PDB file of C-alpha atoms in Angstrom:
ATOM      1  CA  UNK A   1     -29.290  61.590   1.598  1.00 96.00           C
ATOM      2  CA  UNK A   2     -30.530  59.256   4.337  1.00 94.00           C
ATOM      3  CA  UNK A   3     -34.107  60.490   3.829  1.00 95.00           C
ATOM      4  CA  UNK A   4     -33.835  60.017   0.077  1.00 96.00           C
ATOM      5  CA  UNK A   5     -32.596  56.448   0.483  1.00 97.00           C
ATOM      6  CA  UNK A   6     -35.319  55.655   2.998  1.00 97.00           C
ATOM      7  CA  UNK A   7     -37.882  57.042   0.562  1.00 98.00           C
ATOM      8  CA  UNK A   8     -36.508  54.936  -2.283  1.00 98.00           C
ATOM      9  CA  UNK A   9     -36.522  51.834  -0.063  1.00 98.00           C
ATOM     10  CA  UNK A  10     -40.141  52.482   0.923  1.00 98.00           C
ATOM     11  CA  UNK A  11     -41.158  52.855  -2.721  1.00 98.00           C
ATOM     12  CA  UNK A  12     -39.331  49.625  -3.580  1.00 98.00           C
ATOM     13  CA  UNK A  13     -41.336  47.792  -0.900  1.00 98.00           C
ATOM     14  CA  UNK A  14     -44.544  49.233  -2.338  1.00 98.00           C
ATOM     15  CA  UNK A  15     -43.532  48.216  -5.857  1.00 98.00           C
ATOM     16  CA  UNK A  16     -42.851  44.636  -4.767  1.00 98.00           C
ATOM     17  CA  UNK A  17     -46.244  44.508  -3.040  1.00 98.00           C
ATOM     18  CA  UNK A  18     -47.914  45.777  -6.226  1.00 98.00           C
ATOM     19  CA  UNK A  19     -45.997  43.227  -8.305  1.00 98.00           C
ATOM     20  CA  UNK A  20     -47.170  40.475  -5.960  1.00 98.00           C
ATOM     21  CA  UNK A  21     -50.739  41.553  -6.713  1.00 98.00           C
ATOM     22  CA  UNK A  22     -49.973  41.645 -10.440  1.00 98.00           C
ATOM     23  CA  UNK A  23     -48.546  38.124 -10.321  1.00 98.00           C
ATOM     24  CA  UNK A  24     -51.732  37.043  -8.542  1.00 98.00           C
ATOM     25  CA  UNK A  25     -53.577  38.107 -11.673  1.00 98.00           C
ATOM     26  CA  UNK A  26     -51.135  36.024 -13.723  1.00 97.00           C
ATOM     27  CA  UNK A  27     -52.059  33.012 -11.574  1.00 97.00           C
ATOM     28  CA  UNK A  28     -55.732  33.729 -12.204  1.00 98.00           C
ATOM     29  CA  UNK A  29     -55.137  34.056 -15.946  1.00 97.00           C
ATOM     30  CA  UNK A  30     -53.312  30.723 -15.954  1.00 97.00           C
ATOM     31  CA  UNK A  31     -56.350  29.062 -14.359  1.00 96.00           C
ATOM     32  CA  UNK A  32     -58.790  30.733 -16.769  1.00 96.00           C
ATOM     33  CA  UNK A  33     -57.054  30.324 -20.123  1.00 96.00           C
ATOM     34  CA  UNK A  34     -58.308  27.188 -21.870  1.00 95.00           C
ATOM     35  CA  UNK A  35     -55.097  26.201 -23.637  1.00 95.00           C
ATOM     36  CA  UNK A  36     -51.382  26.716 -23.137  1.00 96.00           C
ATOM     37  CA  UNK A  37     -51.020  28.419 -26.514  1.00 95.00           C
ATOM     38  CA  UNK A  38     -53.253  31.271 -25.300  1.00 96.00           C
ATOM     39  CA  UNK A  39     -50.770  32.253 -22.574  1.00 97.00           C
ATOM     40  CA  UNK A  40     -48.567  34.277 -24.932  1.00 97.00           C
ATOM     41  CA  UNK A  41     -50.509  37.087 -26.594  1.00 97.00           C
ATOM     42  CA  UNK A  42     -48.180  39.397 -28.516  1.00 98.00           C
ATOM     43  CA  UNK A  43     -50.918  41.957 -29.204  1.00 98.00           C
ATOM     44  CA  UNK A  44     -51.715  42.203 -25.494  1.00 98.00           C
ATOM     45  CA  UNK A  45     -47.994  42.414 -24.660  1.00 98.00           C
ATOM     46  CA  UNK A  46     -47.530  45.314 -27.073  1.00 98.00           C
ATOM     47  CA  UNK A  47     -50.606  47.054 -25.684  1.00 98.00           C
ATOM     48  CA  UNK A  48     -49.441  46.722 -22.066  1.00 98.00           C
ATOM     49  CA  UNK A  49     -45.988  48.087 -22.880  1.00 98.00           C
ATOM     50  CA  UNK A  50     -47.402  50.933 -24.959  1.00 98.00           C
ATOM     51  CA  UNK A  51     -49.749  51.903 -22.119  1.00 98.00           C
ATOM     52  CA  UNK A  52     -46.861  51.960 -19.630  1.00 98.00           C
ATOM     53  CA  UNK A  53     -44.757  54.071 -21.996  1.00 98.00           C
ATOM     54  CA  UNK A  54     -47.646  56.514 -22.373  1.00 98.00           C
ATOM     55  CA  UNK A  55     -48.004  56.735 -18.578  1.00 98.00           C
ATOM     56  CA  UNK A  56     -44.264  57.423 -18.376  1.00 98.00           C
ATOM     57  CA  UNK A  57     -44.565  60.165 -20.989  1.00 98.00           C
ATOM     58  CA  UNK A  58     -47.390  61.819 -19.052  1.00 98.00           C
ATOM     59  CA  UNK A  59     -45.419  61.510 -15.797  1.00 98.00           C
ATOM     60  CA  UNK A  60     -42.337  63.062 -17.366  1.00 98.00           C
ATOM     61  CA  UNK A  61     -40.074  60.100 -16.734  1.00 98.00           C
ATOM     62  CA  UNK A  62     -37.815  58.374 -19.286  1.00 98.00           C
ATOM     63  CA  UNK A  63     -40.027  56.396 -21.645  1.00 98.00           C
ATOM     64  CA  UNK A  64     -37.189  54.129 -22.781  1.00 98.00           C
ATOM     65  CA  UNK A  65     -36.528  53.079 -19.169  1.00 98.00           C
ATOM     66  CA  UNK A  66     -40.165  52.173 -18.647  1.00 98.00           C
ATOM     67  CA  UNK A  67     -40.264  50.334 -21.993  1.00 98.00           C
ATOM     68  CA  UNK A  68     -37.260  48.246 -20.908  1.00 98.00           C
ATOM     69  CA  UNK A  69     -38.695  47.551 -17.451  1.00 98.00           C
ATOM     70  CA  UNK A  70     -42.075  46.589 -18.875  1.00 98.00           C
ATOM     71  CA  UNK A  71     -40.519  44.333 -21.504  1.00 98.00           C
ATOM     72  CA  UNK A  72     -38.798  42.432 -18.707  1.00 98.00           C
ATOM     73  CA  UNK A  73     -41.898  42.502 -16.509  1.00 98.00           C
ATOM     74  CA  UNK A  74     -44.216  41.221 -19.227  1.00 98.00           C
ATOM     75  CA  UNK A  75     -41.822  38.501 -20.381  1.00 98.00           C
ATOM     76  CA  UNK A  76     -41.335  37.420 -16.771  1.00 98.00           C
ATOM     77  CA  UNK A  77     -45.093  37.427 -16.270  1.00 98.00           C
ATOM     78  CA  UNK A  78     -45.593  35.274 -19.348  1.00 98.00           C
ATOM     79  CA  UNK A  79     -42.964  32.794 -18.140  1.00 98.00           C
ATOM     80  CA  UNK A  80     -44.625  32.712 -14.717  1.00 98.00           C
ATOM     81  CA  UNK A  81     -48.033  32.194 -16.294  1.00 98.00           C
ATOM     82  CA  UNK A  82     -46.698  29.275 -18.356  1.00 98.00           C
ATOM     83  CA  UNK A  83     -45.335  27.713 -15.167  1.00 97.00           C
ATOM     84  CA  UNK A  84     -48.647  28.243 -13.398  1.00 97.00           C
ATOM     85  CA  UNK A  85     -50.638  26.934 -16.365  1.00 97.00           C
ATOM     86  CA  UNK A  86     -48.586  23.734 -16.270  1.00 97.00           C
ATOM     87  CA  UNK A  87     -48.737  23.487 -12.465  1.00 96.00           C
ATOM     88  CA  UNK A  88     -52.524  23.723 -12.191  1.00 94.00           C
ATOM     89  CA  UNK A  89     -52.961  21.056 -14.840  1.00 92.00           C
ATOM     90  CA  UNK A  90     -50.528  18.463 -13.482  1.00 82.00           C
TER      91      UNK A  90
END
């Protein structure tokens, strides 16, 4: 069990590092987008979640779990991007 927990902890560290990179892209998007109303893009949100669900299906992991995680991730990313959009323009 110790090895399993250590493996899970290592993966969690990798996931956080990947999320830090992802949020870096959100910062870049906030700098690039010309207006605040372009931050939220429901079509893009749906596409990102659908792509993650498809990856989950192909990996044989629960699609509904990935859909829930990605919903939270994308909404959090949008909120972060709004904050960054406002910050870089103050």
